[in-house]
Amino acid sequence: MFESRPDRGSEVVLVGRSNVGKSTLMRELTGHTFDTGQNPGVTRSPNHYDWTGPDFVLTDLPGFGFMKGVPDEVREQIKTDVVRYVERHAEEIIVGVLVVDGKAAVDIIDRHSGPDEIPHDVELFHFLREVGVEPVVAVNKMDKVDDEDERLNDLCDRLGLHPPWQQWQETIAPISAKRGNIDALSEAVRTHLHDAQRDDLFQFF
């Protein structure tokens, strides 16, 4: 079911856990409403949005991680499908936007850190780098966070980026997709598009 990708040479993907606001962010970027279920894990296949003209597609990949009422094997399969998709298209993907919940991300990472466990968000961040995709972490729902700098510094720390977060503005982008506040993400993504000599795609971010 992951084979429906439009034939485009350049791509930006959104990845992350369920319920972090990927679909809201996708709507903010495209002006297009996608079918999102009320229940986590409803999006099981990628949502692609391609514009007529530019050789470019924006893709919202299914959310993964814990989802109420979704069996473990289904969750694992979704994660495997996401990883395989990124591996298969790594050459075309200019930026991988890892969307996290600003209020909960550090706690979730800490809860899943242990000798035999790497938290999904940390694993995905390093995986994107390993396959040569520039990761940008869209730290969503920041309108609900009081201690913004502290939260973002803690997140950097968990991702292996030396705080303070302000020195990672090409990688860490605090946003509130629901409120339409995504400037930090646009700036970060444009930096990588520029490096890839794709300034023509600035219009989409």
PDB file of N, CA and C in Angstrom, residues 5-82:
ATOM      1  N   ARG A   5       3.267   6.269  -4.630  1.00  0.00           N
ATOM      2  CA  ARG A   5       4.003   7.530  -4.679  1.00  0.00           C
ATOM      3  C   ARG A   5       3.980   8.136  -6.087  1.00  0.00           C
ATOM      4  N   PRO A   6       3.645   9.431  -6.189  1.00  0.00           N
ATOM      5  CA  PRO A   6       3.709  10.080  -7.505  1.00  0.00           C
ATOM      6  C   PRO A   6       5.145  10.061  -8.039  1.00  0.00           C
ATOM      7  N   ASP A   7       5.283  10.091  -9.337  1.00  0.00           N
ATOM      8  CA  ASP A   7       6.608  10.016  -9.947  1.00  0.00           C
ATOM      9  C   ASP A   7       7.281  11.384  -9.892  1.00  0.00           C
ATOM     10  N   ARG A   8       7.867  11.688  -8.747  1.00  0.00           N
ATOM     11  CA  ARG A   8       8.524  12.976  -8.545  1.00  0.00           C
ATOM     12  C   ARG A   8       9.952  12.770  -8.090  1.00  0.00           C
ATOM     13  N   GLY A   9      10.832  13.673  -8.533  1.00  0.00           N
ATOM     14  CA  GLY A   9      12.253  13.512  -8.217  1.00  0.00           C
ATOM     15  C   GLY A   9      12.649  14.028  -6.850  1.00  0.00           C
ATOM     16  N   SER A  10      11.894  14.997  -6.302  1.00  0.00           N
ATOM     17  CA  SER A  10      12.245  15.566  -5.001  1.00  0.00           C
ATOM     18  C   SER A  10      11.071  15.433  -4.045  1.00  0.00           C
ATOM     19  N   GLU A  11      11.402  15.237  -2.762  1.00  0.00           N
ATOM     20  CA  GLU A  11      10.349  14.966  -1.789  1.00  0.00           C
ATOM     21  C   GLU A  11      10.742  15.526  -0.431  1.00  0.00           C
ATOM     22  N   VAL A  12       9.717  15.968   0.316  1.00  0.00           N
ATOM     23  CA  VAL A  12       9.872  16.247   1.743  1.00  0.00           C
ATOM     24  C   VAL A  12       8.863  15.350   2.444  1.00  0.00           C
ATOM     25  N   VAL A  13       9.305  14.639   3.487  1.00  0.00           N
ATOM     26  CA  VAL A  13       8.386  13.737   4.197  1.00  0.00           C
ATOM     27  C   VAL A  13       8.154  14.233   5.623  1.00  0.00           C
ATOM     28  N   LEU A  14       6.947  13.964   6.132  1.00  0.00           N
ATOM     29  CA  LEU A  14       6.629  14.201   7.538  1.00  0.00           C
ATOM     30  C   LEU A  14       6.547  12.835   8.211  1.00  0.00           C
ATOM     31  N   VAL A  15       7.279  12.666   9.293  1.00  0.00           N
ATOM     32  CA  VAL A  15       7.257  11.402  10.027  1.00  0.00           C
ATOM     33  C   VAL A  15       7.058  11.702  11.510  1.00  0.00           C
ATOM     34  N   GLY A  16       6.620  10.689  12.257  1.00  0.00           N
ATOM     35  CA  GLY A  16       6.483  10.883  13.693  1.00  0.00           C
ATOM     36  C   GLY A  16       5.427   9.968  14.283  1.00  0.00           C
ATOM     37  N   ARG A  17       5.300  10.070  15.586  1.00  0.00           N
ATOM     38  CA  ARG A  17       4.314   9.267  16.297  1.00  0.00           C
ATOM     39  C   ARG A  17       2.896   9.686  15.921  1.00  0.00           C
ATOM     40  N   SER A  18       1.936   8.869  16.330  1.00  0.00           N
ATOM     41  CA  SER A  18       0.529   9.237  16.157  1.00  0.00           C
ATOM     42  C   SER A  18       0.184  10.400  17.079  1.00  0.00           C
ATOM     43  N   ASN A  19      -0.762  11.194  16.635  1.00  0.00           N
ATOM     44  CA  ASN A  19      -1.315  12.273  17.473  1.00  0.00           C
ATOM     45  C   ASN A  19      -0.345  13.399  17.805  1.00  0.00           C
ATOM     46  N   VAL A  20       0.656  13.623  16.980  1.00  0.00           N
ATOM     47  CA  VAL A  20       1.561  14.749  17.245  1.00  0.00           C
ATOM     48  C   VAL A  20       1.210  15.958  16.377  1.00  0.00           C
ATOM     49  N   GLY A  21       0.223  15.781  15.486  1.00  0.00           N
ATOM     50  CA  GLY A  21      -0.231  16.917  14.673  1.00  0.00           C
ATOM     51  C   GLY A  21       0.340  16.951  13.266  1.00  0.00           C
ATOM     52  N   LYS A  22       0.748  15.790  12.741  1.00  0.00           N
ATOM     53  CA  LYS A  22       1.305  15.770  11.385  1.00  0.00           C
ATOM     54  C   LYS A  22       0.268  16.199  10.342  1.00  0.00           C
ATOM     55  N   SER A  23      -0.954  15.702  10.496  1.00  0.00           N
ATOM     56  CA  SER A  23      -1.984  16.020   9.497  1.00  0.00           C
ATOM     57  C   SER A  23      -2.357  17.501   9.550  1.00  0.00           C
ATOM     58  N   THR A  24      -2.363  18.073  10.758  1.00  0.00           N
ATOM     59  CA  THR A  24      -2.638  19.510  10.897  1.00  0.00           C
ATOM     60  C   THR A  24      -1.545  20.319  10.209  1.00  0.00           C
ATOM     61  N   LEU A  25      -0.310  19.871  10.397  1.00  0.00           N
ATOM     62  CA  LEU A  25       0.822  20.552   9.763  1.00  0.00           C
ATOM     63  C   LEU A  25       0.737  20.424   8.241  1.00  0.00           C
ATOM     64  N   MET A  26       0.373  19.247   7.782  1.00  0.00           N
ATOM     65  CA  MET A  26       0.220  19.012   6.336  1.00  0.00           C
ATOM     66  C   MET A  26      -0.840  19.969   5.762  1.00  0.00           C
ATOM     67  N   ARG A  27      -1.917  20.123   6.512  1.00  0.00           N
ATOM     68  CA  ARG A  27      -2.994  21.020   6.058  1.00  0.00           C
ATOM     69  C   ARG A  27      -2.489  22.469   6.012  1.00  0.00           C
ATOM     70  N   GLU A  28      -1.703  22.831   6.999  1.00  0.00           N
ATOM     71  CA  GLU A  28      -1.156  24.188   7.077  1.00  0.00           C
ATOM     72  C   GLU A  28      -0.223  24.458   5.887  1.00  0.00           C
ATOM     73  N   LEU A  29       0.556  23.455   5.508  1.00  0.00           N
ATOM     74  CA  LEU A  29       1.515  23.615   4.415  1.00  0.00           C
ATOM     75  C   LEU A  29       0.846  23.608   3.043  1.00  0.00           C
ATOM     76  N   THR A  30      -0.200  22.822   2.891  1.00  0.00           N
ATOM     77  CA  THR A  30      -0.781  22.629   1.560  1.00  0.00           C
ATOM     78  C   THR A  30      -2.089  23.380   1.355  1.00  0.00           C
ATOM     79  N   GLY A  31      -2.732  23.777   2.459  1.00  0.00           N
ATOM     80  CA  GLY A  31      -4.063  24.365   2.345  1.00  0.00           C
ATOM     81  C   GLY A  31      -5.108  23.334   1.973  1.00  0.00           C
ATOM     82  N   HIS A  32      -4.745  22.073   2.110  1.00  0.00           N
ATOM     83  CA  HIS A  32      -5.610  20.979   1.667  1.00  0.00           C
ATOM     84  C   HIS A  32      -5.934  20.098   2.867  1.00  0.00           C
ATOM     85  N   THR A  33      -7.192  19.753   3.033  1.00  0.00           N
ATOM     86  CA  THR A  33      -7.584  18.906   4.160  1.00  0.00           C
ATOM     87  C   THR A  33      -7.496  17.437   3.763  1.00  0.00           C
ATOM     88  N   PHE A  34      -6.800  16.675   4.594  1.00  0.00           N
ATOM     89  CA  PHE A  34      -6.671  15.235   4.341  1.00  0.00           C
ATOM     90  C   PHE A  34      -7.593  14.498   5.298  1.00  0.00           C
ATOM     91  N   ASP A  35      -7.990  13.305   4.899  1.00  0.00           N
ATOM     92  CA  ASP A  35      -8.829  12.509   5.795  1.00  0.00           C
ATOM     93  C   ASP A  35      -7.994  12.085   6.989  1.00  0.00           C
ATOM     94  N   THR A  36      -8.386  12.580   8.155  1.00  0.00           N
ATOM     95  CA  THR A  36      -7.685  12.131   9.356  1.00  0.00           C
ATOM     96  C   THR A  36      -8.731  11.519  10.245  1.00  0.00           C
ATOM     97  N   GLY A  37      -8.420  10.364  10.779  1.00  0.00           N
ATOM     98  CA  GLY A  37      -9.385   9.712  11.651  1.00  0.00           C
ATOM     99  C   GLY A  37      -9.365  10.339  13.025  1.00  0.00           C
ATOM    100  N   GLN A  38     -10.441  10.149  13.747  1.00  0.00           N
ATOM    101  CA  GLN A  38     -10.471  10.614  15.135  1.00  0.00           C
ATOM    102  C   GLN A  38      -9.597   9.699  15.986  1.00  0.00           C
ATOM    103  N   ASN A  39      -9.406   8.491  15.503  1.00  0.00           N
ATOM    104  CA  ASN A  39      -8.620   7.528  16.285  1.00  0.00           C
ATOM    105  C   ASN A  39      -7.194   7.476  15.756  1.00  0.00           C
ATOM    106  N   PRO A  40      -6.224   7.366  16.677  1.00  0.00           N
ATOM    107  CA  PRO A  40      -4.846   7.260  16.215  1.00  0.00           C
ATOM    108  C   PRO A  40      -4.656   6.012  15.374  1.00  0.00           C
ATOM    109  N   GLY A  41      -3.731   6.102  14.445  1.00  0.00           N
ATOM    110  CA  GLY A  41      -3.424   4.916  13.647  1.00  0.00           C
ATOM    111  C   GLY A  41      -4.360   4.729  12.478  1.00  0.00           C
ATOM    112  N   VAL A  42      -5.233   5.717  12.238  1.00  0.00           N
ATOM    113  CA  VAL A  42      -6.171   5.584  11.128  1.00  0.00           C
ATOM    114  C   VAL A  42      -5.440   5.748   9.798  1.00  0.00           C
ATOM    115  N   THR A  43      -4.472   6.677   9.772  1.00  0.00           N
ATOM    116  CA  THR A  43      -3.691   6.855   8.546  1.00  0.00           C
ATOM    117  C   THR A  43      -2.701   5.696   8.446  1.00  0.00           C
ATOM    118  N   ARG A  44      -2.956   4.747   7.549  1.00  0.00           N
ATOM    119  CA  ARG A  44      -2.080   3.576   7.445  1.00  0.00           C
ATOM    120  C   ARG A  44      -1.223   3.625   6.185  1.00  0.00           C
ATOM    121  N   SER A  45      -1.568   4.543   5.281  1.00  0.00           N
ATOM    122  CA  SER A  45      -0.751   4.656   4.073  1.00  0.00           C
ATOM    123  C   SER A  45      -0.408   6.134   3.883  1.00  0.00           C
ATOM    124  N   PRO A  46       0.621   6.431   3.111  1.00  0.00           N
ATOM    125  CA  PRO A  46       1.073   7.812   2.981  1.00  0.00           C
ATOM    126  C   PRO A  46       0.042   8.714   2.323  1.00  0.00           C
ATOM    127  N   ASN A  47      -0.025   9.951   2.783  1.00  0.00           N
ATOM    128  CA  ASN A  47      -0.778  10.996   2.077  1.00  0.00           C
ATOM    129  C   ASN A  47       0.220  11.787   1.249  1.00  0.00           C
ATOM    130  N   HIS A  48       0.091  11.727  -0.066  1.00  0.00           N
ATOM    131  CA  HIS A  48       0.994  12.478  -0.948  1.00  0.00           C
ATOM    132  C   HIS A  48       0.293  13.733  -1.436  1.00  0.00           C
ATOM    133  N   TYR A  49       1.028  14.815  -1.530  1.00  0.00           N
ATOM    134  CA  TYR A  49       0.468  16.029  -2.119  1.00  0.00           C
ATOM    135  C   TYR A  49       1.475  16.560  -3.112  1.00  0.00           C
ATOM    136  N   ASP A  50       1.123  16.495  -4.382  1.00  0.00           N
ATOM    137  CA  ASP A  50       2.064  17.025  -5.377  1.00  0.00           C
ATOM    138  C   ASP A  50       1.389  18.127  -6.180  1.00  0.00           C
ATOM    139  N   TRP A  51       2.193  19.084  -6.531  1.00  0.00           N
ATOM    140  CA  TRP A  51       1.706  20.260  -7.252  1.00  0.00           C
ATOM    141  C   TRP A  51       1.967  20.058  -8.744  1.00  0.00           C
ATOM    142  N   THR A  52       1.073  20.536  -9.564  1.00  0.00           N
ATOM    143  CA  THR A  52       1.352  20.445 -10.997  1.00  0.00           C
ATOM    144  C   THR A  52       2.474  21.426 -11.300  1.00  0.00           C
ATOM    145  N   GLY A  53       3.424  20.987 -12.025  1.00  0.00           N
ATOM    146  CA  GLY A  53       4.557  21.873 -12.346  1.00  0.00           C
ATOM    147  C   GLY A  53       5.837  21.391 -11.710  1.00  0.00           C
ATOM    148  N   PRO A  54       6.117  21.821 -10.477  1.00  0.00           N
ATOM    149  CA  PRO A  54       7.416  21.492  -9.900  1.00  0.00           C
ATOM    150  C   PRO A  54       7.585  19.992  -9.700  1.00  0.00           C
ATOM    151  N   ASP A  55       8.813  19.577  -9.838  1.00  0.00           N
ATOM    152  CA  ASP A  55       9.142  18.161  -9.643  1.00  0.00           C
ATOM    153  C   ASP A  55       9.304  17.923  -8.143  1.00  0.00           C
ATOM    154  N   PHE A  56       8.166  17.800  -7.440  1.00  0.00           N
ATOM    155  CA  PHE A  56       8.215  17.789  -5.980  1.00  0.00           C
ATOM    156  C   PHE A  56       6.947  17.174  -5.411  1.00  0.00           C
ATOM    157  N   VAL A  57       7.101  16.400  -4.321  1.00  0.00           N
ATOM    158  CA  VAL A  57       5.941  15.869  -3.601  1.00  0.00           C
ATOM    159  C   VAL A  57       6.190  16.012  -2.098  1.00  0.00           C
ATOM    160  N   LEU A  58       5.120  16.369  -1.381  1.00  0.00           N
ATOM    161  CA  LEU A  58       5.154  16.441   0.077  1.00  0.00           C
ATOM    162  C   LEU A  58       4.367  15.246   0.587  1.00  0.00           C
ATOM    163  N   THR A  59       4.947  14.470   1.487  1.00  0.00           N
ATOM    164  CA  THR A  59       4.328  13.224   1.917  1.00  0.00           C
ATOM    165  C   THR A  59       4.200  13.160   3.432  1.00  0.00           C
ATOM    166  N   ASP A  60       2.988  12.863   3.879  1.00  0.00           N
ATOM    167  CA  ASP A  60       2.723  12.640   5.306  1.00  0.00           C
ATOM    168  C   ASP A  60       2.681  11.128   5.511  1.00  0.00           C
ATOM    169  N   LEU A  61       3.698  10.603   6.183  1.00  0.00           N
ATOM    170  CA  LEU A  61       3.766   9.154   6.398  1.00  0.00           C
ATOM    171  C   LEU A  61       2.964   8.778   7.649  1.00  0.00           C
ATOM    172  N   PRO A  62       2.429   7.560   7.699  1.00  0.00           N
ATOM    173  CA  PRO A  62       1.575   7.177   8.829  1.00  0.00           C
ATOM    174  C   PRO A  62       2.288   7.318  10.171  1.00  0.00           C
ATOM    175  N   GLY A  63       1.515   7.688  11.187  1.00  0.00           N
ATOM    176  CA  GLY A  63       2.068   7.782  12.538  1.00  0.00           C
ATOM    177  C   GLY A  63       2.285   6.396  13.123  1.00  0.00           C
ATOM    178  N   PHE A  64       3.237   6.304  14.047  1.00  0.00           N
ATOM    179  CA  PHE A  64       3.513   4.999  14.666  1.00  0.00           C
ATOM    180  C   PHE A  64       3.701   5.193  16.159  1.00  0.00           C
ATOM    181  N   GLY A  65       4.114   4.121  16.839  1.00  0.00           N
ATOM    182  CA  GLY A  65       4.232   4.177  18.294  1.00  0.00           C
ATOM    183  C   GLY A  65       2.944   3.671  18.908  1.00  0.00           C
ATOM    184  N   PHE A  66       2.779   3.906  20.196  1.00  0.00           N
ATOM    185  CA  PHE A  66       1.606   3.371  20.891  1.00  0.00           C
ATOM    186  C   PHE A  66       0.329   3.977  20.342  1.00  0.00           C
ATOM    187  N   MET A  67      -0.622   3.106  20.019  1.00  0.00           N
ATOM    188  CA  MET A  67      -1.931   3.574  19.577  1.00  0.00           C
ATOM    189  C   MET A  67      -2.984   2.717  20.250  1.00  0.00           C
ATOM    190  N   LYS A  68      -3.872   3.366  20.946  1.00  0.00           N
ATOM    191  CA  LYS A  68      -4.898   2.639  21.681  1.00  0.00           C
ATOM    192  C   LYS A  68      -5.742   1.798  20.730  1.00  0.00           C
ATOM    193  N   GLY A  69      -5.904   0.544  21.068  1.00  0.00           N
ATOM    194  CA  GLY A  69      -6.762  -0.316  20.270  1.00  0.00           C
ATOM    195  C   GLY A  69      -6.133  -0.849  18.994  1.00  0.00           C
ATOM    196  N   VAL A  70      -4.848  -0.558  18.790  1.00  0.00           N
ATOM    197  CA  VAL A  70      -4.165  -1.078  17.598  1.00  0.00           C
ATOM    198  C   VAL A  70      -3.191  -2.170  18.047  1.00  0.00           C
ATOM    199  N   PRO A  71      -3.302  -3.378  17.487  1.00  0.00           N
ATOM    200  CA  PRO A  71      -2.435  -4.480  17.936  1.00  0.00           C
ATOM    201  C   PRO A  71      -0.952  -4.194  17.698  1.00  0.00           C
ATOM    202  N   ASP A  72      -0.120  -4.776  18.544  1.00  0.00           N
ATOM    203  CA  ASP A  72       1.334  -4.569  18.456  1.00  0.00           C
ATOM    204  C   ASP A  72       1.876  -4.856  17.071  1.00  0.00           C
ATOM    205  N   GLU A  73       1.417  -5.964  16.466  1.00  0.00           N
ATOM    206  CA  GLU A  73       2.001  -6.351  15.171  1.00  0.00           C
ATOM    207  C   GLU A  73       1.665  -5.327  14.084  1.00  0.00           C
ATOM    208  N   VAL A  74       0.473  -4.712  14.197  1.00  0.00           N
ATOM    209  CA  VAL A  74       0.100  -3.673  13.231  1.00  0.00           C
ATOM    210  C   VAL A  74       0.992  -2.452  13.429  1.00  0.00           C
ATOM    211  N   ARG A  75       1.206  -2.080  14.697  1.00  0.00           N
ATOM    212  CA  ARG A  75       2.082  -0.936  14.991  1.00  0.00           C
ATOM    213  C   ARG A  75       3.480  -1.164  14.452  1.00  0.00           C
ATOM    214  N   GLU A  76       3.992  -2.356  14.672  1.00  0.00           N
ATOM    215  CA  GLU A  76       5.349  -2.670  14.197  1.00  0.00           C
ATOM    216  C   GLU A  76       5.417  -2.633  12.678  1.00  0.00           C
ATOM    217  N   GLN A  77       4.344  -3.131  12.036  1.00  0.00           N
ATOM    218  CA  GLN A  77       4.305  -3.154  10.569  1.00  0.00           C
ATOM    219  C   GLN A  77       4.310  -1.736  10.004  1.00  0.00           C
ATOM    220  N   ILE A  78       3.549  -0.834  10.646  1.00  0.00           N
ATOM    221  CA  ILE A  78       3.508   0.560  10.181  1.00  0.00           C
ATOM    222  C   ILE A  78       4.909   1.154  10.270  1.00  0.00           C
ATOM    223  N   LYS A  79       5.577   0.916  11.407  1.00  0.00           N
ATOM    224  CA  LYS A  79       6.907   1.485  11.586  1.00  0.00           C
ATOM    225  C   LYS A  79       7.873   0.926  10.536  1.00  0.00           C
ATOM    226  N   THR A  80       7.791  -0.373  10.317  1.00  0.00           N
ATOM    227  CA  THR A  80       8.648  -1.007   9.298  1.00  0.00           C
ATOM    228  C   THR A  80       8.380  -0.412   7.915  1.00  0.00           C
ATOM    229  N   ASP A  81       7.098  -0.221   7.586  1.00  0.00           N
ATOM    230  CA  ASP A  81       6.736   0.345   6.284  1.00  0.00           C
ATOM    231  C   ASP A  81       7.294   1.761   6.129  1.00  0.00           C
ATOM    232  N   VAL A  82       7.216   2.556   7.209  1.00  0.00           N
ATOM    233  CA  VAL A  82       7.729   3.930   7.170  1.00  0.00           C
ATOM    234  C   VAL A  82       9.237   3.921   6.924  1.00  0.00           C
TER     235      VAL A  82
END
